[in-house]
Coordinates of C-alpha atoms in Angstrom, one line a residue:
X1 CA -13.3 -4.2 13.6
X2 CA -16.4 -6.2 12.0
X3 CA -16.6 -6.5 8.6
X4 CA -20.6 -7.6 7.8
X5 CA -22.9 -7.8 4.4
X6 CA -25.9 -6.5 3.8
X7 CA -28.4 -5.8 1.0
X8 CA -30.2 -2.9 -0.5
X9 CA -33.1 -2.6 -2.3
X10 CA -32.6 0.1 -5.1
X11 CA -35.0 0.7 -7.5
X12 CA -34.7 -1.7 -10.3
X13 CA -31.7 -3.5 -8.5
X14 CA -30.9 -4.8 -5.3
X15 CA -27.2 -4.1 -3.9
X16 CA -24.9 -6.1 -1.8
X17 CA -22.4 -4.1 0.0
X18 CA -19.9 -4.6 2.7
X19 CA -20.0 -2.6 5.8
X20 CA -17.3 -1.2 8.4
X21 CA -16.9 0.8 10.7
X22 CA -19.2 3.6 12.1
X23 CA -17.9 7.3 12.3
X24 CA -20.1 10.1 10.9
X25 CA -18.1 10.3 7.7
X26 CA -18.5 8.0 4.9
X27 CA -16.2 6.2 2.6
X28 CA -17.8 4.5 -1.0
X29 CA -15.3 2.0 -2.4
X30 CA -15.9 0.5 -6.1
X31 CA -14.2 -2.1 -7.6
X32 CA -12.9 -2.5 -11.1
X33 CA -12.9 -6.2 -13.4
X34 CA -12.3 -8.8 -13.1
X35 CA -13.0 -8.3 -9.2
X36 CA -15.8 -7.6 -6.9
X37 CA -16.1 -5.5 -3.7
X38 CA -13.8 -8.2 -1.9
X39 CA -10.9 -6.6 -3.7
X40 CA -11.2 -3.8 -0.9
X41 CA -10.3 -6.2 2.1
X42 CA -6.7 -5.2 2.8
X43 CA -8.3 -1.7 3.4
X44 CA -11.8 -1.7 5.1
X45 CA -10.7 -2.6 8.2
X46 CA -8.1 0.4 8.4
X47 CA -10.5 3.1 7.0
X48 CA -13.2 1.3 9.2
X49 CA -11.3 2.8 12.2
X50 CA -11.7 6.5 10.9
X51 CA -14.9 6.0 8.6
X52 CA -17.8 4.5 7.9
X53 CA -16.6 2.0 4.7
X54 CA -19.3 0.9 2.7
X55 CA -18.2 -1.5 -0.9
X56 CA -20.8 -2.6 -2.6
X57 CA -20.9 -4.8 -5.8
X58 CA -21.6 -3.0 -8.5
X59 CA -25.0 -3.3 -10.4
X60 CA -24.2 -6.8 -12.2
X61 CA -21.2 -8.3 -10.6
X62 CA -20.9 -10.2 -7.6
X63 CA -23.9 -10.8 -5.1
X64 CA -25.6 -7.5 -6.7
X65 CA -28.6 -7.7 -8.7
X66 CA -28.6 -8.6 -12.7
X67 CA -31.1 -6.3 -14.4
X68 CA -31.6 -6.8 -18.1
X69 CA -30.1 -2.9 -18.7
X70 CA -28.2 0.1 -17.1
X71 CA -24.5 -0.7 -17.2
X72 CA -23.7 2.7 -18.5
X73 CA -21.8 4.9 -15.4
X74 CA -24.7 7.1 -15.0
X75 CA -27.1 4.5 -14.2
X76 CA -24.4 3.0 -11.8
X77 CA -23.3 6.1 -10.5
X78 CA -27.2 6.7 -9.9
X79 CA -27.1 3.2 -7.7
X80 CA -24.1 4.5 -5.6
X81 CA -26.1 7.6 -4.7
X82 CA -29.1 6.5 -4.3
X83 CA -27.4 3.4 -1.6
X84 CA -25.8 6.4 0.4
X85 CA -29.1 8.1 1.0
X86 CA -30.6 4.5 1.7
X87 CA -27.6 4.4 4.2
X88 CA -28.7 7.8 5.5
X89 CA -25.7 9.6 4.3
X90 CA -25.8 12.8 2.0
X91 CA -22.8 12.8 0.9
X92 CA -18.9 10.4 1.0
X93 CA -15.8 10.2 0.2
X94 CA -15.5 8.4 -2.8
X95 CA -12.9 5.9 -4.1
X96 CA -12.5 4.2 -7.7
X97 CA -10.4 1.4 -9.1
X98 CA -10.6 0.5 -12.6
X99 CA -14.4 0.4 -14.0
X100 CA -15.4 1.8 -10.3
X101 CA -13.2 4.8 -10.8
X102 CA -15.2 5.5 -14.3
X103 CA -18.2 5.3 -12.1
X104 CA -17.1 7.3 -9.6
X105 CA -15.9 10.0 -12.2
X106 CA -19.4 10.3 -13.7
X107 CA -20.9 10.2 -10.5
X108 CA -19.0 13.0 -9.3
X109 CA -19.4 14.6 -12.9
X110 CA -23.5 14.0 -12.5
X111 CA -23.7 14.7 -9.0
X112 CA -21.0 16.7 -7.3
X113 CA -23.0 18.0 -4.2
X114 CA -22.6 14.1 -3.1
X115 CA -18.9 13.6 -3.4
X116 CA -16.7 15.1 -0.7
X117 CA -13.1 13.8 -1.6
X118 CA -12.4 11.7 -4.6
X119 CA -9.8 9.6 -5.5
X120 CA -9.2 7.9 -8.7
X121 CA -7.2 5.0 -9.3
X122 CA -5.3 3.6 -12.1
X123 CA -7.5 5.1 -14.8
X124 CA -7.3 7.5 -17.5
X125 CA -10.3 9.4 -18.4
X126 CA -12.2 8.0 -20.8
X127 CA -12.5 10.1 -23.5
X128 CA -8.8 10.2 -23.5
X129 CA -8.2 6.7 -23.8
X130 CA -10.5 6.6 -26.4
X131 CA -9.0 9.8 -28.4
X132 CA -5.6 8.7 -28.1
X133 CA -5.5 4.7 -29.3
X134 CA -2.5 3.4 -31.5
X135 CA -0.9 0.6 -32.6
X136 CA 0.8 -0.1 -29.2
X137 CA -2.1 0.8 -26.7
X138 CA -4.8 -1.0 -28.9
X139 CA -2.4 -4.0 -28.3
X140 CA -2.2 -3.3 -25.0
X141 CA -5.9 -3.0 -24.1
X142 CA -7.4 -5.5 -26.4
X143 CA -9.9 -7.1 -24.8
X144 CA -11.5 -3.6 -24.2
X145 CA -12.3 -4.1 -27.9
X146 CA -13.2 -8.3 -27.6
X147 CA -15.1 -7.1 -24.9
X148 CA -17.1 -4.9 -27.6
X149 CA -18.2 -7.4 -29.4
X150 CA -21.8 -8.6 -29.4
X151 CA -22.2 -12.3 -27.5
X152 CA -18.7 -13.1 -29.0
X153 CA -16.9 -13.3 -25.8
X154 CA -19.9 -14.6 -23.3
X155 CA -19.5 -17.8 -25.2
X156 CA -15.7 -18.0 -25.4
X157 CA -15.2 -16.9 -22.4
X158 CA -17.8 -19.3 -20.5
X159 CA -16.4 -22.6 -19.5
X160 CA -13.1 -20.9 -19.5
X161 CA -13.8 -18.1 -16.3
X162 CA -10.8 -19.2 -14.3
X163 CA -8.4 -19.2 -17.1
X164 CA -9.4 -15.9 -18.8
X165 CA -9.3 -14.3 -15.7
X166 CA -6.3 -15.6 -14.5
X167 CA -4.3 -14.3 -17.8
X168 CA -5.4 -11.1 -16.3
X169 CA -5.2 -11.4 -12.3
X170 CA -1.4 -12.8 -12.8
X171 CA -0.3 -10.6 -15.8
X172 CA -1.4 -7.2 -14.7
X173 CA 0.1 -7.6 -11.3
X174 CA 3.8 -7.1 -10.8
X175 CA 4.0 -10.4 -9.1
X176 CA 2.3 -12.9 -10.3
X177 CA 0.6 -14.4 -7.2
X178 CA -0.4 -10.5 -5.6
X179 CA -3.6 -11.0 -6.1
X180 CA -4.0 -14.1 -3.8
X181 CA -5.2 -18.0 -4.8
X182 CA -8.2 -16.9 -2.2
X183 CA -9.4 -14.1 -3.9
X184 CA -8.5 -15.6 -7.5
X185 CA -11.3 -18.3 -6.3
X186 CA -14.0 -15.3 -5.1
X187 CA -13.2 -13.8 -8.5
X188 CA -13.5 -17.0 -10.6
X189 CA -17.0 -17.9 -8.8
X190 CA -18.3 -14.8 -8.9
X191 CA -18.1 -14.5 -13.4
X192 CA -18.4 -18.3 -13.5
X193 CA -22.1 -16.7 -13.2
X194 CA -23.3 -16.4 -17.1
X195 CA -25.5 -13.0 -15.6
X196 CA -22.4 -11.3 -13.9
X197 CA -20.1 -12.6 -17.1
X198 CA -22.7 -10.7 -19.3
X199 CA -23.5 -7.6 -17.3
X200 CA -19.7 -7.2 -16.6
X201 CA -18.9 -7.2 -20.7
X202 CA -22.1 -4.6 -20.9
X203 CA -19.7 -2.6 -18.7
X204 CA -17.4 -2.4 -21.4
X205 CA -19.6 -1.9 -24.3
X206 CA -21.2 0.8 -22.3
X207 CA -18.0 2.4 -22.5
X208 CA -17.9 2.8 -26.1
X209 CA -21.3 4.6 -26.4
X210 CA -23.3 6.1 -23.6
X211 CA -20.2 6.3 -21.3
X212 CA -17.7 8.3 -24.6
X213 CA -21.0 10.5 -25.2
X214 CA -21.9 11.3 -22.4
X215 CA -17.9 12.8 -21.7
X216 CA -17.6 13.9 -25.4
X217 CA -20.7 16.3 -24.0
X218 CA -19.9 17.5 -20.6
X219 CA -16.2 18.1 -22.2
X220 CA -17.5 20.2 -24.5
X221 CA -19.8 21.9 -22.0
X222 CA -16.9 22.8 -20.2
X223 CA -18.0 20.5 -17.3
X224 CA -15.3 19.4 -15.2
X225 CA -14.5 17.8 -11.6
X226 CA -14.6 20.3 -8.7
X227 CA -14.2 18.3 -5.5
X228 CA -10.6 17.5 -4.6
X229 CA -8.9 15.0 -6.7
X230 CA -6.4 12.4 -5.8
X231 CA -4.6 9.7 -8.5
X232 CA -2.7 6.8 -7.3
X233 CA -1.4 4.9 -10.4
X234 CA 1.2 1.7 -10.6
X235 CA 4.5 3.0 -11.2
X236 CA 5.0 -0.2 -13.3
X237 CA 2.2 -0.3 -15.0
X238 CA 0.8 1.3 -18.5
X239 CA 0.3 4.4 -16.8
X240 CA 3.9 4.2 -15.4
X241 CA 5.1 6.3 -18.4
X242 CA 2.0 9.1 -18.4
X243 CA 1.9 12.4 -16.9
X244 CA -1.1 11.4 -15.1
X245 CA -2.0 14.7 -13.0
X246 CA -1.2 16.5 -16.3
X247 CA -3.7 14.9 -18.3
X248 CA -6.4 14.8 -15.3
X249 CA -5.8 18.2 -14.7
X250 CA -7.5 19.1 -18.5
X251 CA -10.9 17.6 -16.3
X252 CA -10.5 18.6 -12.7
X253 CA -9.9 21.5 -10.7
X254 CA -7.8 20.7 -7.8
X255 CA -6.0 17.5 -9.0
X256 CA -3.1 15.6 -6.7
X257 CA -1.1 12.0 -7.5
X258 CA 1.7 9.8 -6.6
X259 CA 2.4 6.3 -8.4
X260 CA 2.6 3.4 -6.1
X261 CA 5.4 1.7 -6.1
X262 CA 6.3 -2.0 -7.0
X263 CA 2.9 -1.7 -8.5
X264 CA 1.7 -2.4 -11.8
X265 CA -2.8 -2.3 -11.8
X266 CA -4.7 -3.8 -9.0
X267 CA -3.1 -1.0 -6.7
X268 CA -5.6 -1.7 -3.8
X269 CA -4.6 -5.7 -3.5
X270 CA -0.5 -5.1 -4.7
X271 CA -0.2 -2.8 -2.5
X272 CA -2.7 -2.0 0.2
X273 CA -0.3 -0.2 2.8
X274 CA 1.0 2.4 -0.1
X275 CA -2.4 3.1 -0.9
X276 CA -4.0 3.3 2.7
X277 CA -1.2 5.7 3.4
X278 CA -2.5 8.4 0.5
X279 CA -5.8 7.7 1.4
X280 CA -5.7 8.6 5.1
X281 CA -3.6 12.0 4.1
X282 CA -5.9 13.2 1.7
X283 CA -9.8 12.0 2.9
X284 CA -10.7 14.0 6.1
X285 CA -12.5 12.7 8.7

C-alpha cells in the first residue's frame, strides 16, 4: 500500500494532500498544530486497505498554499469540500484532530450533505471552551491567547521554531519522545517557514472571532451536527476529566466516544493502533 502526494489547485489556494488507497469510499483526514498531514502516517496505510485516504495540508501549513486571508474554518472547511469534488467524490468520511477537528465541525455544520461519518478528536467545541475559561484552563491553554496577539508571537517565535514546538510536541504527549525525532524534524521545517508560522497563528486568531461567531449563531439557530458522531479523547489529557459525549451531545444528534488510553493529545501519533481500532468500527465502508 502506496502512499503518493499530489497537488490541487483550489480557487485562491493550491492543496497538497497525501493519497492511499482506492476503494469507492472516501476518508478526509485533517491535522491539528503544531503538525501537518504527516501526522496521519501510522494510519493511512491501514484505512488505505478499506478506503480511499486522502490528508491534505491545510490551507497555510505545510506544502499547501499561503494566501494572504481565509484561515477562518469556513473558508477551510470550503477547501476540504471543494478538494473532494476535485477528487471526484461527493461526499467522505471525515476525521479531525485538534484545529482539523474545528474544521471538520464547521464543515459538517456548513455542509452536512458532504460528511458521511464524522469523528472528532481531542477537541471541545468551541464556543464551549470559549464560554467556560478560568483561572486553571486559561493557564492551561495559554498560548491560545499568545497566539491572539497581533505579530507578537511571529517574531518571538521565529528563530526559535524547533524549541517552541518542541515544549509542545514533548509536553502534551504522555511520553515525551511519542511523537518521533522524525516527525519532530517535518514539524520544525515545515513552521521554520515565516508564511506557514503566520497563517498557522491566523488559525488561532480566527478562532476568537469569525470561528466563536459563527458558532455563537448556528447555536442559537438551533443548528446542530446530524451525521454520526464519534469522540476519541486522551484519557490523560485535559479532557481526561470531562464528560466529553455529554457536552458534545448539547451540538450533535447521534454522539459516540471512548478515551484512548495511555494517551494524553496527539491521539493519532501516541497511539495509532487504539485509534485505527474506533475508526474501523464506526466508519463503514
Amino acid at each position: 500500500m502506496t502512499v503518493t502526494s499530489h497537488r490541487a489547485e483550489l480557487d485562491d489556494v493550491d492543496i497538497y494532500y497525501r493519497r492511499c488507497g482506492t476503494a469507492d469510499r472516501l476518508v478526509i483526514l485533517l491535522h491539528g498544530w503544531p503538525q501537518t498531514s504527516h501526522c496521519w502516517r501510522h494510519l493511512m496505510r491501514p484505512l488505505g486497505e478499506r478506503f480511499t485516504v486522502i490528508a491534505p495540508d491545510l490551507r497555510g501549513y505545510g506544502a499547501s498554499g499561503k494566501p494572504g486571508s481565509g484561515y477562518d474554518k469556513r473558508t477551510t472547511a470550503g477547501d476540504m469540500s471543494r478538494l473532494i469534488r476535485a477528487l471526484g467524490f461527493d461526499s467522505a468520511h471525515v476525521v479531525g484532530h485538534d484545529r482539523g477537528a474545528r474544521v471538520a465541525h464547521r464543515w459538517a455544520l456548513d455542509r452536512p450533505g458532504d460528511i458521511d461519518h464524522l469523528a472528532l478528536l481531542d477537541i471541545l467545541p468551541t464556543r464551549e471552551v470559549m464560554g467556560s475559561f478560568d483561572k486553571d484552563s486559561a493557564a492551561a491553554m495559554w498560548h491560545w491567547f499568545f497566539h491572539l496577539q497581533p505579530e507578537l508571537p511571529e517574531l518571538l517565535i521565529a528563530g526559535n521554531t524547533e524549541a517552541y514546538l518542541r515544549f509542545f510536541l514533548e509536553r502534551q504527549a504522555l511520553l515525551p519522545d511519542a511523537v518521533g525525532e522524525e516527525a519532530v524534524a517535518e514539524y520544525v521545517a515545515a513552521f521554520s517557514d515565516p508564511g506557514s508560522l503566520h497563517a498557522s497563528l491566523e488559525d488561532y486568531r480566527a478562532g476568537f472571532r469569525q470561528d466563536l461567531d459563527a458558532d455563537e449563531r448556528d447555536h442559537h439557530a438551533g443548528n446542530r451536527l446530524t451525521r454520526p458522531l464519534l469522540l476519541l479523547w486522551g484519557a490523560d489529557g485535559g479532557l481526561g476529566s470531562s464528560d466529553v459525549t455529554r457536552i458534545w451531545s448539547g451540538y450533535a444528534d447521534r454522539v459516540a466516544g471512548a478515551p484512548i488510553r495511555d494517551c494524553k493529545h496527539f491521539l493519532p501519533e501516541e497511539q495509532p493502533e487504539q485509534v485505527l481500532e474506533h475508526l474501523l468500527a464506526f466508519l463503514p465502508a
